[in-house]
Amino acid sequence: MLDNQIKSQLQTHFAALVDPIELLLGLDDSAKSAEVASLAQELASLSELITVRTSENSQRTPSLTVYSPVRNTQVEFAGVPMGHEFTSVILALLHSGGHQAKVSEQTLAVIQSMQDELNFEIYISLSCQTCPQVVQALNLMAAHNAKIKATMIDGALFPEEVEQRNILAVPSVYLNGQLFSQGAITLPEILAKLDSTHSEQQAAELAQKSEFDVLVVGGGPAGAAAAIYAARKGLNTGIVAERFGGQVADTLSIENFISVPATEGPKLVAQLEEHVNEYQVDVIKHQRASGLNQGNKLELTLESGATLKAKSLVIATGARWRTMNVPGEQEYKGRGVAYCPHCDGPLFKGKPVAVIGGGNSGIEAAIDLANLVEHVTVLEFADSLKADEVLIKKARSLKNVTIITDAQTTEVLGDGNKVTGLTYVDRLSNQSHQLELAGIFVQIGLIPNTEWLEGSGIALTPFGEIAIDAKGATSIAGVFAAGDVTTEPYKQIIIAMGGGATASLGAFDYLIRHQSDMAEQAA
C-alpha cells in the first residue's frame, strides 16, 4: 500500500519512537479488512518497536488500534486510515510511542490531569479535509491519558451507525454516546468545553507577551505571506489565527497556483506553515479576534479574553460561506444542509441532493456530487450560470444533473431530524415548486469575516469588506489588510498572497516613518 519513498520517510520519523507500540487489528473477511492488515504489517516492518496482533474484542471491523503497553493508552481507527487520515495514524503512532507532541507543556498537563472516563467517537469521511484536524486533536489526548479513548469511524464503512445517529455532516464527534461537536473544533476549544479553566490560563499566558512590531490576524495565504515578509525585515512578528490555512484547508484541488500545476489545500497549508516556521514568527493558533482598540498602541482583543499589543496590524481574516437566510436553513445545518461537498458528499451516496448557486463553486460541486449521489439539481437565482463555460459544458453533459435558473430558494423542509426537501419560486412565472431531497449544498459566495471590527473605526464597504488603498492601508493609521476580507475584487489564493506581502511592506514603511516622527518629536 505504501511506496518506497513514503516508507523511507516513515522510517526516519519512526526513529523518534522510544516506547513499544502494538497494533491491534479487528478483522473480518472483507477486502477492507485485508487493506487494514496489509497497512499494519507495512508499518510494523519500519520499526522494531511496532508489533501487530489480532484482537478478538473489536467493536467494529475492520479496525486498527494503536495501543501503548507502557501508558495503557489506545487510539482506534475504524476503517482504513488512508487518504487525508493517513497523517492521523502516523501521528498516533508517534505520540503513543513517546515522541513529544507539538503542544505546550501546560496543555499536556491539562490533558494528563483529566480524571473522567472520556470515550470520543469521531465520524469522518476520507474525502473530508477538516476531519483530520479534529481526529488528531482527540487522538493526541487519548495518547497521553489512559482514561481517554478516541475512535475515528469512517462513515462510509459503517452506514448503519451513521443512519442510526442521523449523521449528515462530518466531522461529528460523540462523547460517551452524546453529540459533543460537529464541524471544525480545535484542541483548545475541546479542552475549554471539558475544562473551563484551560482557556483562562491560556489567556493569562497570552497577556504576558511583549508588544509586536507587526501582528498579523489570520493564518490563510494572505496572513502567511504578511508574516514572512515582516519577519524577513527583522521585525518582531506575531500571527494569531483560529486555524492555520483558513479556507484553503478545505479546498480539494488547486490548479491555478502559478508554477505548481496541481496541489491540494491541506498540502499547501502545510507548506505555508512550514515556511512561516522557518522564521522567528510567534505563531498563536486556535485564537479568534473579538475586537480592536486604539490608544497609544493598537490592542487586539481575543475571544479567550486575552489582549495582544502591536505597533502595526495586518488583518487577513478572510471570508466564509454565505448562507441562504431562508426558513429551515439554520435548523437543518449539519442535518442535510451542508457547505462542503467534498466533506459531506459521501454521506449522501445514492440520494437526491440540490446545489444552490451556479458560479464556479456551485457547478464544480454539482460535477463532483454527480459521481456519488442519485441526482443533483442546481438552483441558480439569476437567469444564467456564472461559472466558466468549460464547467457548464461538463455539468450539462451529465445525465443525473438538472440545472434550473431564475430559481429563488424560499424554504428548507425537514421532518424534525433531517432535510426532506426545499421549496423554490420560479422568478419568471412566480410559481412555487417543491423538491424532495436528502441534502442541500449551499455554494453562493463569501462573506468577509469583519463582524469583530464593528465599532473599531475601520471603514467597511456595504458588503462588509475592509476598504484598503494601494499599500493595503485601512482608514486607521498602522492598520493594514489583505486577502478576501478586503475590497480586492478577485478572491484568489495567489492574489491574497500578493496582498499579504503588500500589506506587510506597507506596515514596514509605516513603522519606519512613524518611528522617525516619534524620534524627531522626542528630540
Short mmCIF file of C-alpha atoms in Angstrom, two decimals:
data_model
loop_
_atom_site.label_atom_id
_atom_site.label_comp_id
_atom_site.label_asym_id
_atom_site.label_seq_id
_atom_site.Cartn_x
_atom_site.Cartn_y
_atom_site.Cartn_z
CA MET A 1 0.00 0.00 0.00
CA LEU A 2 2.91 2.33 0.71
CA ASP A 3 5.52 3.22 -1.89
CA ASN A 4 9.23 3.13 -1.17
CA GLN A 5 9.55 6.90 -0.81
CA ILE A 6 6.85 7.03 1.88
CA LYS A 7 8.39 4.04 3.66
CA SER A 8 11.77 5.76 3.70
CA GLN A 9 10.24 8.92 5.17
CA LEU A 10 8.34 6.92 7.80
CA GLN A 11 11.48 5.05 8.86
CA THR A 12 13.06 8.42 9.56
CA HIS A 13 10.03 9.53 11.59
CA PHE A 14 9.81 6.24 13.49
CA ALA A 15 13.41 6.63 14.62
CA ALA A 16 11.93 9.07 17.15
CA LEU A 17 9.95 6.27 18.86
CA VAL A 18 11.14 5.42 22.35
CA ASP A 19 8.45 3.02 23.60
CA PRO A 20 6.93 -0.15 22.12
CA ILE A 21 3.59 0.02 20.30
CA GLU A 22 1.11 -2.72 19.49
CA LEU A 23 -1.25 -2.53 16.52
CA LEU A 24 -4.41 -4.42 17.48
CA LEU A 25 -6.46 -5.50 14.47
CA GLY A 26 -10.17 -6.17 14.31
CA LEU A 27 -10.70 -8.09 11.08
CA ASP A 28 -13.34 -9.96 9.12
CA ASP A 29 -13.32 -11.49 5.63
CA SER A 30 -13.84 -8.19 3.79
CA ALA A 31 -11.47 -6.56 1.32
CA LYS A 32 -11.20 -3.54 3.62
CA SER A 33 -10.00 -5.77 6.46
CA ALA A 34 -7.31 -7.10 4.15
CA GLU A 35 -6.23 -3.49 3.49
CA VAL A 36 -6.04 -2.75 7.21
CA ALA A 37 -3.98 -5.89 7.83
CA SER A 38 -1.62 -5.01 4.98
CA LEU A 39 -1.17 -1.44 6.22
CA ALA A 40 -0.43 -2.64 9.76
CA GLN A 41 2.21 -5.12 8.57
CA GLU A 42 3.90 -2.50 6.42
CA LEU A 43 4.02 -0.01 9.30
CA ALA A 44 5.40 -2.67 11.64
CA SER A 45 8.14 -3.53 9.17
CA LEU A 46 9.53 0.00 9.54
CA SER A 47 10.35 -0.17 13.26
CA GLU A 48 11.32 -2.89 15.70
CA LEU A 49 9.18 -1.15 18.32
CA ILE A 50 5.94 -1.78 16.38
CA THR A 51 4.26 -5.19 16.57
CA VAL A 52 0.96 -6.49 15.23
CA ARG A 53 -1.59 -8.84 16.76
CA THR A 54 -5.24 -9.67 16.16
CA SER A 55 -7.83 -8.58 18.71
CA GLU A 56 -10.88 -10.68 19.49
CA ASN A 57 -12.69 -7.84 21.30
CA SER A 58 -13.09 -5.31 18.50
CA GLN A 59 -16.39 -3.48 18.50
CA ARG A 60 -16.05 -2.64 14.81
CA THR A 61 -14.40 -4.39 11.88
CA PRO A 62 -12.23 -3.54 10.16
CA SER A 63 -10.32 -1.59 12.78
CA LEU A 64 -6.75 -0.76 13.75
CA THR A 65 -5.98 0.27 17.34
CA VAL A 66 -2.69 1.91 18.29
CA TYR A 67 -2.03 0.58 21.80
CA SER A 68 0.74 1.64 24.18
CA PRO A 69 1.51 -1.10 26.74
CA VAL A 70 3.67 1.44 28.61
CA ARG A 71 0.89 4.02 29.08
CA ASN A 72 -2.11 1.72 28.59
CA THR A 73 -3.49 4.18 26.02
CA GLN A 74 -5.38 3.37 22.84
CA VAL A 75 -6.26 5.25 19.69
CA GLU A 76 -8.60 3.41 17.34
CA PHE A 77 -9.27 3.73 13.61
CA ALA A 78 -12.49 2.03 12.49
CA GLY A 79 -11.88 1.80 8.77
CA VAL A 80 -8.81 2.15 6.59
CA PRO A 81 -6.89 5.26 7.75
CA MET A 82 -5.62 6.33 4.35
CA GLY A 83 -6.30 9.45 2.30
CA HIS A 84 -6.48 12.54 4.50
CA GLU A 85 -6.39 10.35 7.63
CA PHE A 86 -3.03 8.71 6.89
CA THR A 87 -1.25 11.50 8.76
CA SER A 88 -3.58 10.88 11.71
CA VAL A 89 -2.46 7.27 12.11
CA ILE A 90 1.22 8.22 11.80
CA LEU A 91 0.88 10.90 14.49
CA ALA A 92 -1.00 8.41 16.68
CA LEU A 93 1.97 6.03 16.38
CA LEU A 94 4.49 8.74 17.21
CA HIS A 95 2.58 10.13 20.19
CA SER A 96 1.78 6.66 21.55
CA GLY A 97 5.44 5.71 21.16
CA GLY A 98 6.71 8.55 23.31
CA HIS A 99 7.55 11.15 20.66
CA GLN A 100 6.91 14.62 22.06
CA ALA A 101 3.72 16.24 20.80
CA LYS A 102 3.88 19.77 19.41
CA VAL A 103 1.77 21.32 22.17
CA SER A 104 2.73 23.30 25.24
CA GLU A 105 3.64 21.60 28.50
CA GLN A 106 0.68 23.35 30.09
CA THR A 107 -1.71 21.82 27.53
CA LEU A 108 -0.24 18.36 28.11
CA ALA A 109 -0.58 18.84 31.84
CA VAL A 110 -4.27 19.71 31.43
CA ILE A 111 -4.84 16.58 29.31
CA GLN A 112 -2.96 14.28 31.69
CA SER A 113 -4.77 15.64 34.74
CA MET A 114 -8.24 14.68 33.46
CA GLN A 115 -9.81 12.03 35.67
CA ASP A 116 -13.13 11.31 33.94
CA GLU A 117 -13.58 8.40 31.52
CA LEU A 118 -13.93 10.04 28.09
CA ASN A 119 -14.85 7.93 25.07
CA PHE A 120 -14.73 10.02 21.88
CA GLU A 121 -16.14 8.69 18.59
CA ILE A 122 -15.33 10.83 15.53
CA TYR A 123 -17.37 10.15 12.39
CA ILE A 124 -15.48 11.21 9.28
CA SER A 125 -15.28 10.74 5.54
CA LEU A 126 -11.91 10.09 3.96
CA SER A 127 -12.51 12.95 1.50
CA CYS A 128 -13.03 15.45 4.34
CA GLN A 129 -10.12 17.83 4.76
CA THR A 130 -11.38 19.31 8.05
CA CYS A 131 -11.75 15.93 9.74
CA PRO A 132 -8.06 15.11 10.33
CA GLN A 133 -7.57 18.22 12.47
CA VAL A 134 -10.32 17.05 14.81
CA VAL A 135 -9.22 13.41 14.75
CA GLN A 136 -5.61 14.37 15.52
CA ALA A 137 -6.58 16.64 18.41
CA LEU A 138 -8.61 13.91 20.09
CA ASN A 139 -6.01 11.23 19.27
CA LEU A 140 -3.36 13.35 20.97
CA MET A 141 -5.49 13.47 24.09
CA ALA A 142 -6.06 9.72 24.02
CA ALA A 143 -2.34 9.03 23.53
CA HIS A 144 -1.49 10.94 26.71
CA ASN A 145 -4.23 9.84 29.09
CA ALA A 146 -5.39 6.23 29.57
CA LYS A 147 -8.82 7.43 30.69
CA ILE A 148 -9.43 8.95 27.27
CA LYS A 149 -10.22 6.86 24.19
CA ALA A 150 -10.56 8.21 20.64
CA THR A 151 -12.06 6.25 17.75
CA MET A 152 -12.10 7.51 14.18
CA ILE A 153 -15.07 6.00 12.31
CA ASP A 154 -15.25 6.06 8.51
CA GLY A 155 -18.95 6.69 7.96
CA ALA A 156 -18.87 5.03 4.52
CA LEU A 157 -17.93 1.68 6.12
CA PHE A 158 -20.43 1.88 8.97
CA PRO A 159 -23.61 3.20 7.32
CA GLU A 160 -25.91 1.66 9.95
CA GLU A 161 -24.30 3.74 12.68
CA VAL A 162 -24.46 6.84 10.50
CA GLU A 163 -28.14 6.22 9.85
CA GLN A 164 -28.93 5.43 13.48
CA ARG A 165 -27.27 8.62 14.72
CA ASN A 166 -28.60 10.66 11.80
CA ILE A 167 -25.13 11.90 10.87
CA LEU A 168 -25.35 14.17 7.82
CA ALA A 169 -22.18 16.21 8.31
CA VAL A 170 -18.59 15.44 9.20
CA PRO A 171 -16.72 15.55 11.41
CA SER A 172 -19.32 14.64 14.02
CA VAL A 173 -17.91 13.92 17.47
CA TYR A 174 -19.72 11.90 20.13
CA LEU A 175 -18.56 11.84 23.75
CA ASN A 176 -19.78 8.93 25.87
CA GLY A 177 -22.62 8.38 23.41
CA GLN A 178 -23.82 12.00 23.22
CA LEU A 179 -23.17 14.53 20.44
CA PHE A 180 -20.21 16.67 21.54
CA SER A 181 -19.41 18.75 18.45
CA GLN A 182 -19.99 18.99 14.72
CA GLY A 183 -17.63 20.58 12.23
CA ALA A 184 -14.19 22.01 12.89
CA ILE A 185 -13.11 22.23 16.51
CA THR A 186 -9.60 22.84 17.83
CA LEU A 187 -7.76 21.24 20.74
CA PRO A 188 -8.06 24.38 22.92
CA GLU A 189 -11.79 24.53 22.17
CA ILE A 190 -12.16 20.87 23.12
CA LEU A 191 -10.29 21.42 26.36
CA ALA A 192 -12.29 24.56 27.08
CA LYS A 193 -15.53 22.57 26.74
CA LEU A 194 -14.18 19.96 29.13
CA ASP A 195 -12.31 22.28 31.50
CA SER A 196 -13.27 25.97 31.65
CA THR A 197 -10.07 26.90 33.49
CA HIS A 198 -7.92 25.99 30.47
CA SER A 199 -8.97 28.98 28.38
CA GLU A 200 -8.45 31.29 31.37
CA GLN A 201 -4.91 30.01 31.87
CA GLN A 202 -4.18 30.36 28.16
CA ALA A 203 -5.49 33.95 28.13
CA ALA A 204 -3.26 34.81 31.07
CA GLU A 205 -0.24 33.42 29.20
CA LEU A 206 -1.01 35.44 26.06
CA ALA A 207 -1.45 38.63 28.04
CA GLN A 208 2.20 38.41 29.10
CA LYS A 209 3.52 38.63 25.54
CA SER A 210 5.57 41.69 24.64
CA GLU A 211 4.42 44.24 22.08
CA PHE A 212 4.72 43.14 18.45
CA ASP A 213 6.13 45.34 15.68
CA VAL A 214 3.72 43.63 13.26
CA LEU A 215 0.85 41.45 14.39
CA VAL A 216 -0.95 39.52 11.65
CA VAL A 217 -4.55 38.44 12.27
CA GLY A 218 -5.42 35.40 10.18
CA GLY A 219 -3.45 32.34 9.06
CA GLY A 220 -4.50 31.92 5.44
CA PRO A 221 -2.35 32.67 2.37
CA ALA A 222 -2.53 36.45 2.93
CA GLY A 223 -1.64 36.15 6.60
CA ALA A 224 1.22 33.72 5.98
CA ALA A 225 2.72 35.98 3.30
CA ALA A 226 2.42 39.03 5.54
CA ALA A 227 4.14 37.25 8.44
CA ILE A 228 7.01 36.01 6.27
CA TYR A 229 7.63 39.44 4.74
CA ALA A 230 7.56 41.13 8.15
CA ALA A 231 9.90 38.58 9.73
CA ARG A 232 12.35 38.93 6.85
CA LYS A 233 12.58 42.63 7.68
CA GLY A 234 13.78 41.72 11.16
CA LEU A 235 10.56 42.87 12.83
CA ASN A 236 9.11 41.29 15.97
CA THR A 237 6.30 39.46 14.22
CA GLY A 238 3.32 37.53 15.50
CA ILE A 239 0.48 35.75 13.74
CA VAL A 240 -2.75 34.88 15.51
CA ALA A 241 -5.27 32.58 13.85
CA GLU A 242 -8.20 30.38 14.68
CA ARG A 243 -6.68 27.73 12.42
CA PHE A 244 -3.76 27.88 10.05
CA GLY A 245 -4.66 27.86 6.37
CA GLY A 246 -8.16 29.29 6.56
CA GLN A 247 -10.44 28.27 3.70
CA VAL A 248 -7.54 26.82 1.74
CA ALA A 249 -7.51 23.92 4.22
CA ASP A 250 -10.97 22.98 2.92
CA THR A 251 -10.04 23.23 -0.76
CA LEU A 252 -9.71 19.88 -2.51
CA SER A 253 -7.91 20.72 -5.74
CA ILE A 254 -5.81 23.78 -6.65
CA GLU A 255 -4.77 24.02 -10.29
CA ASN A 256 -4.18 27.75 -10.78
CA PHE A 257 -1.32 28.35 -8.34
CA ILE A 258 1.35 29.60 -10.69
CA SER A 259 4.43 27.30 -11.02
CA VAL A 260 2.57 24.44 -9.33
CA PRO A 261 0.37 22.64 -11.91
CA ALA A 262 -1.71 20.87 -9.26
CA THR A 263 -1.84 20.58 -5.49
CA GLU A 264 -4.34 20.12 -2.65
CA GLY A 265 -5.39 22.58 0.03
CA PRO A 266 -4.03 20.70 3.08
CA LYS A 267 -0.69 20.18 1.34
CA LEU A 268 -0.39 23.88 0.50
CA VAL A 269 -1.37 24.82 4.07
CA ALA A 270 1.34 22.53 5.47
CA GLN A 271 3.88 24.17 3.18
CA LEU A 272 2.73 27.66 4.19
CA GLU A 273 3.04 26.82 7.88
CA GLU A 274 6.44 25.21 7.35
CA HIS A 275 7.64 28.34 5.54
CA VAL A 276 6.37 30.63 8.31
CA ASN A 277 8.07 28.46 10.94
CA GLU A 278 11.43 28.95 9.22
CA TYR A 279 11.39 32.50 10.58
CA GLN A 280 11.13 33.87 14.09
CA VAL A 281 7.38 34.33 13.95
CA ASP A 282 5.34 33.87 17.11
CA VAL A 283 2.51 31.68 15.80
CA ILE A 284 -0.53 31.83 18.09
CA LYS A 285 -3.07 29.22 16.98
CA HIS A 286 -6.64 28.45 17.97
CA GLN A 287 -7.44 32.05 18.90
CA ARG A 288 -10.19 34.22 17.38
CA ALA A 289 -10.10 38.02 17.31
CA SER A 290 -13.03 39.76 19.00
CA GLY A 291 -12.15 43.45 18.86
CA LEU A 292 -9.65 46.17 18.02
CA ASN A 293 -8.95 49.15 20.27
CA GLN A 294 -6.93 52.27 19.52
CA GLY A 295 -4.88 54.06 22.11
CA ASN A 296 -1.22 54.79 22.41
CA LYS A 297 -0.82 51.30 20.98
CA LEU A 298 -3.06 49.06 18.93
CA GLU A 299 -4.73 46.43 21.10
CA LEU A 300 -6.20 43.25 19.67
CA THR A 301 -8.67 41.51 21.96
CA LEU A 302 -9.34 37.79 21.63
CA GLU A 303 -12.42 35.74 22.46
CA SER A 304 -10.38 33.92 25.11
CA GLY A 305 -10.17 37.23 27.00
CA ALA A 306 -6.52 37.91 26.18
CA THR A 307 -5.22 41.18 24.75
CA LEU A 308 -2.24 41.49 22.40
CA LYS A 309 -0.44 44.80 21.74
CA ALA A 310 1.17 45.84 18.46
CA LYS A 311 2.72 48.85 16.75
CA SER A 312 1.10 47.82 13.46
CA LEU A 313 -1.51 45.30 12.41
CA VAL A 314 -2.23 43.31 9.25
CA ILE A 315 -5.79 41.98 9.12
CA ALA A 316 -6.19 38.87 6.95
CA THR A 317 -9.21 37.16 8.48
CA GLY A 318 -10.61 36.02 5.12
CA ALA A 319 -14.21 35.12 4.40
CA ARG A 320 -16.70 32.32 4.99
CA TRP A 321 -19.51 30.73 3.02
CA ARG A 322 -22.62 32.85 2.55
CA THR A 323 -25.88 31.38 3.83
CA MET A 324 -29.29 31.47 2.10
CA ASN A 325 -31.08 33.06 5.07
CA VAL A 326 -34.30 31.13 4.48
CA PRO A 327 -36.52 29.31 6.98
CA GLY A 328 -35.15 25.91 7.92
CA GLU A 329 -31.54 26.53 6.90
CA GLN A 330 -30.12 27.01 10.39
CA GLU A 331 -32.42 24.38 11.88
CA TYR A 332 -31.10 21.72 9.48
CA LYS A 333 -27.49 22.88 9.25
CA GLY A 334 -25.43 19.72 9.68
CA ARG A 335 -28.55 17.64 9.22
CA GLY A 336 -28.81 17.86 5.45
CA VAL A 337 -27.81 21.47 4.85
CA ALA A 338 -24.11 21.46 4.04
CA TYR A 339 -21.45 23.82 2.72
CA CYS A 340 -18.60 21.44 1.84
CA PRO A 341 -19.41 18.92 -0.90
CA HIS A 342 -16.00 17.27 -0.58
CA CYS A 343 -16.50 16.66 3.15
CA ASP A 344 -20.16 15.70 3.33
CA GLY A 345 -20.86 14.42 -0.19
CA PRO A 346 -20.13 10.75 0.62
CA LEU A 347 -22.86 10.79 3.28
CA PHE A 348 -25.48 11.27 0.54
CA LYS A 349 -24.41 8.42 -1.71
CA GLY A 350 -27.31 7.23 -3.85
CA LYS A 351 -29.62 10.04 -2.66
CA PRO A 352 -31.02 13.15 -4.40
CA VAL A 353 -29.42 16.49 -3.49
CA ALA A 354 -29.52 20.12 -4.58
CA VAL A 355 -26.72 22.63 -5.09
CA ILE A 356 -27.63 26.26 -4.52
CA GLY A 357 -25.56 28.52 -6.74
CA GLY A 358 -24.45 28.49 -10.36
CA GLY A 359 -21.00 30.02 -10.04
CA ASN A 360 -17.75 28.06 -10.33
CA SER A 361 -18.03 26.61 -6.82
CA GLY A 362 -21.64 25.53 -7.37
CA ILE A 363 -21.07 23.87 -10.74
CA GLU A 364 -17.87 22.22 -9.53
CA ALA A 365 -19.83 20.87 -6.56
CA ALA A 366 -22.53 19.52 -8.87
CA ILE A 367 -19.96 17.74 -11.04
CA ASP A 368 -18.26 16.18 -8.01
CA LEU A 369 -21.51 15.14 -6.37
CA ALA A 370 -22.84 13.59 -9.59
CA ASN A 371 -20.32 10.78 -9.15
CA LEU A 372 -21.77 9.90 -5.75
CA VAL A 373 -25.43 10.79 -5.48
CA GLU A 374 -28.56 9.71 -7.30
CA HIS A 375 -29.34 13.12 -8.78
CA VAL A 376 -28.17 16.72 -8.48
CA THR A 377 -30.44 19.73 -9.03
CA VAL A 378 -28.64 23.05 -9.42
CA LEU A 379 -30.70 26.11 -8.49
CA GLU A 380 -29.41 29.49 -9.70
CA PHE A 381 -31.12 32.76 -8.75
CA ALA A 382 -30.01 34.64 -11.88
CA ASP A 383 -31.17 33.99 -15.43
CA SER A 384 -27.86 32.38 -16.40
CA LEU A 385 -25.00 30.48 -14.82
CA LYS A 386 -21.90 32.43 -13.80
CA ALA A 387 -19.46 29.52 -13.91
CA ASP A 388 -16.74 29.07 -16.52
CA GLU A 389 -18.03 27.69 -19.80
CA VAL A 390 -15.92 24.54 -19.55
CA LEU A 391 -17.59 23.69 -16.22
CA ILE A 392 -21.08 24.45 -17.52
CA LYS A 393 -20.50 22.23 -20.53
CA LYS A 394 -19.33 19.38 -18.32
CA ALA A 395 -22.28 19.71 -15.93
CA ARG A 396 -24.82 19.78 -18.76
CA SER A 397 -23.30 16.59 -20.18
CA LEU A 398 -24.07 14.63 -17.01
CA LYS A 399 -27.33 12.70 -17.14
CA ASN A 400 -28.04 13.00 -13.42
CA VAL A 401 -27.60 16.78 -13.23
CA THR A 402 -30.51 19.20 -13.75
CA ILE A 403 -29.90 22.94 -13.93
CA ILE A 404 -32.68 25.42 -13.13
CA THR A 405 -32.13 29.16 -13.48
CA ASP A 406 -34.35 32.01 -12.24
CA ALA A 407 -34.94 29.92 -9.13
CA GLN A 408 -35.25 31.56 -5.71
CA THR A 409 -34.96 29.11 -2.81
CA THR A 410 -37.60 30.01 -0.23
CA GLU A 411 -37.52 27.31 2.46
CA VAL A 412 -35.65 24.22 3.63
CA LEU A 413 -38.02 21.40 4.51
CA GLY A 414 -37.42 18.67 7.07
CA ASP A 415 -39.07 16.12 9.34
CA GLY A 416 -37.54 17.47 12.55
CA ASN A 417 -34.44 15.30 12.26
CA LYS A 418 -33.13 15.79 8.74
CA VAL A 419 -33.74 17.56 5.44
CA THR A 420 -36.53 16.18 3.27
CA GLY A 421 -36.57 18.83 0.56
CA LEU A 422 -36.89 22.51 -0.30
CA THR A 423 -39.24 24.92 -1.98
CA TYR A 424 -38.29 27.46 -4.61
CA VAL A 425 -40.09 30.07 -6.67
CA ASP A 426 -39.73 30.38 -10.42
CA ARG A 427 -38.92 34.09 -10.73
CA LEU A 428 -40.41 34.28 -14.24
CA SER A 429 -43.78 32.63 -13.58
CA ASN A 430 -43.89 33.32 -9.81
CA GLN A 431 -44.96 29.70 -9.31
CA SER A 432 -43.75 27.77 -6.26
CA HIS A 433 -42.17 24.33 -6.62
CA GLN A 434 -41.07 21.66 -4.18
CA LEU A 435 -38.17 19.23 -4.49
CA GLU A 436 -37.74 16.06 -2.44
CA LEU A 437 -34.11 15.92 -1.33
CA ALA A 438 -31.79 14.33 1.19
CA GLY A 439 -29.22 17.11 1.11
CA ILE A 440 -28.72 20.76 0.15
CA PHE A 441 -25.24 22.11 -0.62
CA VAL A 442 -25.04 25.91 -0.41
CA GLN A 443 -22.47 27.50 -2.74
CA ILE A 444 -23.46 31.15 -3.14
CA GLY A 445 -20.32 33.10 -2.41
CA LEU A 446 -18.48 34.51 0.55
CA ILE A 447 -18.98 36.91 3.46
CA PRO A 448 -15.91 38.75 4.82
CA ASN A 449 -15.05 37.99 8.45
CA THR A 450 -15.27 41.54 9.77
CA GLU A 451 -18.04 41.45 12.39
CA TRP A 452 -15.41 41.68 15.11
CA LEU A 453 -14.34 45.09 13.74
CA GLU A 454 -17.65 46.79 14.45
CA GLY A 455 -17.01 49.94 16.44
CA SER A 456 -13.28 49.88 15.73
CA GLY A 457 -13.37 52.81 13.33
CA ILE A 458 -12.12 50.84 10.35
CA ALA A 459 -14.01 51.80 7.18
CA LEU A 460 -16.03 48.93 5.71
CA THR A 461 -17.98 48.74 2.46
CA PRO A 462 -21.73 47.99 2.46
CA PHE A 463 -20.68 44.37 1.81
CA GLY A 464 -18.57 44.29 4.97
CA GLU A 465 -15.20 44.33 3.19
CA ILE A 466 -12.29 46.36 4.57
CA ALA A 467 -11.50 49.33 2.32
CA ILE A 468 -7.78 49.48 1.51
CA ASP A 469 -5.50 51.61 -0.63
CA ALA A 470 -2.67 50.56 -2.95
CA LYS A 471 -0.41 49.81 0.04
CA GLY A 472 -3.02 47.78 1.88
CA ALA A 473 -3.63 50.57 4.38
CA THR A 474 -7.01 50.90 6.06
CA SER A 475 -8.67 54.03 7.46
CA ILE A 476 -6.75 53.62 10.74
CA ALA A 477 -3.07 54.54 10.88
CA GLY A 478 -0.89 51.48 11.36
CA VAL A 479 -3.62 49.02 10.42
CA PHE A 480 -3.35 47.22 7.08
CA ALA A 481 -5.40 44.45 5.50
CA ALA A 482 -5.09 41.82 2.77
CA GLY A 483 -6.88 38.94 1.09
CA ASP A 484 -10.55 38.00 0.83
CA VAL A 485 -11.52 40.24 3.75
CA THR A 486 -10.70 43.36 1.70
CA THR A 487 -12.04 45.22 -1.32
CA GLU A 488 -9.62 43.31 -3.54
CA PRO A 489 -12.04 42.24 -6.31
CA TYR A 490 -10.52 38.89 -7.20
CA LYS A 491 -10.63 36.29 -4.43
CA GLN A 492 -7.75 34.02 -5.41
CA ILE A 493 -5.01 32.35 -3.37
CA ILE A 494 -2.15 33.85 -5.33
CA ILE A 495 -3.70 37.33 -5.21
CA ALA A 496 -4.21 37.01 -1.45
CA MET A 497 -0.53 36.15 -1.05
CA GLY A 498 0.46 39.21 -3.04
CA GLY A 499 -1.91 41.31 -0.95
CA GLY A 500 -0.33 39.96 2.24
CA ALA A 501 3.13 40.91 1.01
CA THR A 502 1.91 44.39 0.03
CA ALA A 503 0.23 44.98 3.40
CA SER A 504 3.33 43.81 5.28
CA LEU A 505 5.60 46.10 3.27
CA GLY A 506 3.11 48.88 3.88
CA ALA A 507 3.34 48.21 7.62
CA PHE A 508 7.14 48.24 7.43
CA ASP A 509 7.08 51.58 5.63
CA TYR A 510 4.64 52.92 8.24
CA LEU A 511 6.86 51.81 11.12
CA ILE A 512 9.94 53.45 9.61
CA ARG A 513 8.14 56.76 9.10
CA HIS A 514 6.21 56.60 12.37
CA GLN A 515 9.30 55.80 14.43
CA SER A 516 11.21 58.61 12.67
CA ASP A 517 8.43 61.07 13.52
CA MET A 518 8.47 59.94 17.16
CA ALA A 519 12.26 60.32 17.32
CA GLU A 520 12.03 63.87 15.92
CA GLN A 521 9.33 64.78 18.43
CA ALA A 522 11.40 63.39 21.28
CA ALA A 523 14.43 65.42 20.11
#
